[in-house]
Coordinates of C-alpha atoms in Angstrom, one line a residue:
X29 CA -13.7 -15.2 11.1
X30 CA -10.6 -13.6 8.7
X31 CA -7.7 -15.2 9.6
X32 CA -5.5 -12.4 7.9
X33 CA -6.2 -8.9 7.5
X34 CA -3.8 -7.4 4.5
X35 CA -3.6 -3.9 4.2
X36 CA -1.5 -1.2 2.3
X37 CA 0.6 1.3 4.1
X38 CA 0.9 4.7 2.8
X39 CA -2.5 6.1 2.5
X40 CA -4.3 3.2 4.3
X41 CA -2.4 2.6 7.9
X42 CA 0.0 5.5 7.5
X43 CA -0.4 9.2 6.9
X44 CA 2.7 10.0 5.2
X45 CA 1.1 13.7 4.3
X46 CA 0.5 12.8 0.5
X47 CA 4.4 12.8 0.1
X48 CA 4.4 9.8 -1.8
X49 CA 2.3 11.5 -4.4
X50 CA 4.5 14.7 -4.0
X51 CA 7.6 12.6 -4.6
X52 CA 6.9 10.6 -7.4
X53 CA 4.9 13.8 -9.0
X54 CA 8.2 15.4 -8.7
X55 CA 10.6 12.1 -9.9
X56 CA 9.0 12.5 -13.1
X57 CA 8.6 16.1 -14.2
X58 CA 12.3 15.8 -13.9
X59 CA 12.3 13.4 -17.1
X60 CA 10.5 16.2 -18.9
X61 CA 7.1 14.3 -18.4
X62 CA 4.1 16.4 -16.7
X63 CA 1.7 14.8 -14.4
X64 CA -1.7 15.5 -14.2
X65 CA -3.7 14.9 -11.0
X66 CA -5.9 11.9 -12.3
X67 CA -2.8 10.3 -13.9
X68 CA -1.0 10.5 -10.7
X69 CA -4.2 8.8 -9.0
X70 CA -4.6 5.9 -11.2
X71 CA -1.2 5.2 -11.1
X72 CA -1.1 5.2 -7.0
X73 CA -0.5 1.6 -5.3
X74 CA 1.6 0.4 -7.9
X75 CA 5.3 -0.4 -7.5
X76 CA 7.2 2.4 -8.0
X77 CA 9.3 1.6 -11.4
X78 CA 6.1 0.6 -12.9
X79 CA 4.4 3.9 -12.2
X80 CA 7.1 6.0 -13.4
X81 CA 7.3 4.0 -16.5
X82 CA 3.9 4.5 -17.4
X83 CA 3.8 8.2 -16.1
X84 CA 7.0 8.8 -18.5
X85 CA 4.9 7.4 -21.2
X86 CA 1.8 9.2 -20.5
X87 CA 4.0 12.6 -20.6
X88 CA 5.5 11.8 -24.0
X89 CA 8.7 10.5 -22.7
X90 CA 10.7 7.4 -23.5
X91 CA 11.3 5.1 -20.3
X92 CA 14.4 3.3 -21.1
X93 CA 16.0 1.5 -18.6
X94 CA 18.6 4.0 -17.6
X95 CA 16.0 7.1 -17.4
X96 CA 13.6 5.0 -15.1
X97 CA 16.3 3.7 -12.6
X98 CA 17.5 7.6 -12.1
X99 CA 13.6 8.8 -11.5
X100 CA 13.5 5.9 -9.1
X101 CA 16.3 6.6 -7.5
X102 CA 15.2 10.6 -7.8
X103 CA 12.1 9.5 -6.1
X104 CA 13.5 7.4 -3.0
X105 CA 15.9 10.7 -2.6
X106 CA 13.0 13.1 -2.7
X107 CA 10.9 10.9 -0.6
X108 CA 13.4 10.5 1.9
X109 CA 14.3 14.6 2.4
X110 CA 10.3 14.8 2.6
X111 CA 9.9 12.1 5.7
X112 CA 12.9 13.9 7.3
X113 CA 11.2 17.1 7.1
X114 CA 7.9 15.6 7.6
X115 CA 7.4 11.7 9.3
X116 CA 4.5 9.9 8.8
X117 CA 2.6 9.0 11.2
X118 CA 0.1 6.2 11.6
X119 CA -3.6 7.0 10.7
X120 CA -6.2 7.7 13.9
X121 CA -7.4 4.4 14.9
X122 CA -4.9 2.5 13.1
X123 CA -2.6 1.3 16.0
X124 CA -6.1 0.1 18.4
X125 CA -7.0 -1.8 15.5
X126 CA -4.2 -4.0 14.6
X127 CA -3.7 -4.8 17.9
X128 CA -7.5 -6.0 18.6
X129 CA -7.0 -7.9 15.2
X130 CA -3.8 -9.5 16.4
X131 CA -5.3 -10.0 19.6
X132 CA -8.4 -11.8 19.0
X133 CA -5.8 -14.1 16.7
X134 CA -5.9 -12.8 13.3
X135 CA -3.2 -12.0 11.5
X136 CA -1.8 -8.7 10.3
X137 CA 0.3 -7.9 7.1
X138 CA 1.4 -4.9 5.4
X139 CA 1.5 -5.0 1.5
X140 CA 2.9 -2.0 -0.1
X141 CA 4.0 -0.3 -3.8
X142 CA 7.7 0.0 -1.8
X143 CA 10.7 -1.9 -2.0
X144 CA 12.5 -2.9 0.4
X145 CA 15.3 0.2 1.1
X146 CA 12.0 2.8 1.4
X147 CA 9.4 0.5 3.2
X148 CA 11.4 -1.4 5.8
X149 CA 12.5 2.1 7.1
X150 CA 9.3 3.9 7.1
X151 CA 8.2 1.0 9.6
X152 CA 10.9 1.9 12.0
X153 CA 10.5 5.3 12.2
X154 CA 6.6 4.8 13.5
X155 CA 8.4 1.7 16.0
X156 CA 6.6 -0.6 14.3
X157 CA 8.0 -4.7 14.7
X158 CA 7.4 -7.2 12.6
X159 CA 7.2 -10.9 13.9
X160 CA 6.5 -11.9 17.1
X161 CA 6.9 -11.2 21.1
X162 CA 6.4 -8.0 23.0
X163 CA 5.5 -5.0 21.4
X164 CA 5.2 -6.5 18.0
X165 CA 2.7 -4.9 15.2
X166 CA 3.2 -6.7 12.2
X167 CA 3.2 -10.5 11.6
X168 CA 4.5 -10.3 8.1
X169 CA 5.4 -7.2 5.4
X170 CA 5.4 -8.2 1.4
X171 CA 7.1 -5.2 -0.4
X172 CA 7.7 -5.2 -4.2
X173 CA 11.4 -6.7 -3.6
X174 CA 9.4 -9.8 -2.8
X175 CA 7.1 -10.6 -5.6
X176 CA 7.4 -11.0 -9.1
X177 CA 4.9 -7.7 -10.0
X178 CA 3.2 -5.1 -8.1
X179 CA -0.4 -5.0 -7.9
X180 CA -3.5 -5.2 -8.9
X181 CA -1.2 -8.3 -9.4
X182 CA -2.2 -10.4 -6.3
X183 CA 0.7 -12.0 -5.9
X184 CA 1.8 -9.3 -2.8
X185 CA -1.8 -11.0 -1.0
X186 CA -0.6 -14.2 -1.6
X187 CA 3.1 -13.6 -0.2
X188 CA 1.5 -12.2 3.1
X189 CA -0.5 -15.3 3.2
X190 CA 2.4 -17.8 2.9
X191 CA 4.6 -15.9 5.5
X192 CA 1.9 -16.0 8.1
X193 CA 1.2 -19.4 7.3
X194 CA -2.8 -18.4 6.1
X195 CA -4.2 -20.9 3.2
X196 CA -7.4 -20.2 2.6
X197 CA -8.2 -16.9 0.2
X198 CA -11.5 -17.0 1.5
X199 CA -10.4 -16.0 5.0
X200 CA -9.0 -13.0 4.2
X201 CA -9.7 -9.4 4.0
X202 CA -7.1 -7.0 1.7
X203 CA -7.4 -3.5 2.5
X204 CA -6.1 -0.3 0.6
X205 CA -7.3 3.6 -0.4
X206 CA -6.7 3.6 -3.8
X207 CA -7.8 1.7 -7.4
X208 CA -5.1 -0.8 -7.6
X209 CA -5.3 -2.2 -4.1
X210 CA -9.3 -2.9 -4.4
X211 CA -8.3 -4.4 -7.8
X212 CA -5.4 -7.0 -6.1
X213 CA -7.3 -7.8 -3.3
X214 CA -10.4 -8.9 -6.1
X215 CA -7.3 -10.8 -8.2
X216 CA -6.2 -12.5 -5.5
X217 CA -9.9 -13.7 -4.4
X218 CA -9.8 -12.1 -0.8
X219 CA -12.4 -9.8 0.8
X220 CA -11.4 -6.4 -1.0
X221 CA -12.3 -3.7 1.3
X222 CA -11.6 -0.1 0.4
X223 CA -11.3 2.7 3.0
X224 CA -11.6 6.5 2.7
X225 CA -8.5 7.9 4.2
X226 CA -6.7 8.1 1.0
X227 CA -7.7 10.4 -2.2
X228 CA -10.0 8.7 -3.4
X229 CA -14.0 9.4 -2.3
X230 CA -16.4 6.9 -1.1
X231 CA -18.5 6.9 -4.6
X232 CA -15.4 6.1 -6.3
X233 CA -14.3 3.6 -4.4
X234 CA -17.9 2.4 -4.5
X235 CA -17.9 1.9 -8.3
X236 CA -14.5 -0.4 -7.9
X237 CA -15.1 -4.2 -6.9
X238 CA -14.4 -3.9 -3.5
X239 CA -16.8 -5.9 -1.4
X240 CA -17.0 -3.2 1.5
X241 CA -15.7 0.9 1.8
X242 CA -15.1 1.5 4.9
X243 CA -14.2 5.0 6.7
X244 CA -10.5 3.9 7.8
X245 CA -8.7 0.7 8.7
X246 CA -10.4 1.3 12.4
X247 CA -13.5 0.2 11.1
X248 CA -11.5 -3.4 10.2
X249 CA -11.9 -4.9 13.9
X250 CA -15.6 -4.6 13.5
X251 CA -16.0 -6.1 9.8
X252 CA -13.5 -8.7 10.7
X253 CA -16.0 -10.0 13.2
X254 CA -19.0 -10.4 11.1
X255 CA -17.0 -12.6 8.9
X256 CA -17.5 -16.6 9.0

């Protein structure tokens, strides 16, 4: 059986109404750089600094140092008027599911392309706890203030797995809606599993090296339990 289920947040176990897309979209037309759809896509899952660096570049922009840290902090401003206006909420199924993983003893973490100051926030609004006792969601979170790179790095996956005390890559499953998370969960030798509630479509995902695409995160429970 997995002994830790990994998954990404926005996109994957949150529906944060595409604003992260909208946000970062927005962060970096403000440098002067357009954004096309597909570029936007393939840049989705990464940390933040990273994809507005490349994005920058892509729109025939220079990223120097001091013209990503304002988009960054452009895009945590933007993001943040958007939640107000908007809150995500968690995906259907989402909830029922980490709590049969967590009850049947697996463990649950959240990787994400956040930092700290956006992701630990976002949690809180849904009432979501990290830890342990009554009420608790989350064993662990790994945001990119923890970790050397972003993914498809795996180095997110193996964070989670050192804070919930996992050591076998074998036993877990990592599971996200968009390129870079199949890719991470692949780098960092889990069970990649790739699930349709993003923007991304099934034969898509299907062409990635994910082991498994799966409708939504509900579907998890079930997988998890055909696993040795």
């Amino acid at each position: 059986m997995i002994e830790l289920a990994a998954f990404d947040m926005a996109g994957t176990t949150i529906d944060d109404h595409g604003l992260v897309y909208v946000a970062l979209a927005e962060a970096v037309e403000e440098t002067g750089a357009p954004v096309s759809a597909a570029e936007l896509q393939q840049w989705m899952g990464t940390d933040k600094v990273t994809a507005i660096t490349a994005l920058m570049k892509l729109g025939g922009q220079e990223p120097d140092d001091a013209r990503v840290a304002a988009a960054f902090d452009r895009f945590r401003a933007i993001l943040a008027e958007r939640y107000a206006a908007t809150p995500p909420v968690a995906l259907p199924g989402v909830e029922t599911a980490l709590t049969a993983l967590r009850a049947r003893g697996i463990k649950v973490a959240l990787t994400t392309g956040f930092d700290d100051d956006v992701a630990h926030p976002l949690l809180e609004s849904l009432g979501w706890r990290v830890g342990s006792g009554a009420g608790t969601m989350i064993d662990a979170v790994v945001t990119t203030s923890d970790v050397a790179a972003g993914r498809p790095a795996p180095y997110m996956i193996h964070r989670a797995m050192e804070k919930t005390g996992v050591n076998d890559v074998r036993n877990v499953l990592a599971a996200g809606d968009t390129a870079v998370d199949v890719e991470a969960g692949r780098n960092a030798g889990a069970i990649s599993v790739g699930v349709l509630t993003g923007k991304m479509t099934r034969e898509l995902l299907a062409g990635l090296p994910c082991d498994h695409v799966l409708d939504s995160v509900a579907d998890v429970p079930a997988l998890a339990e055909t696993q040795p």
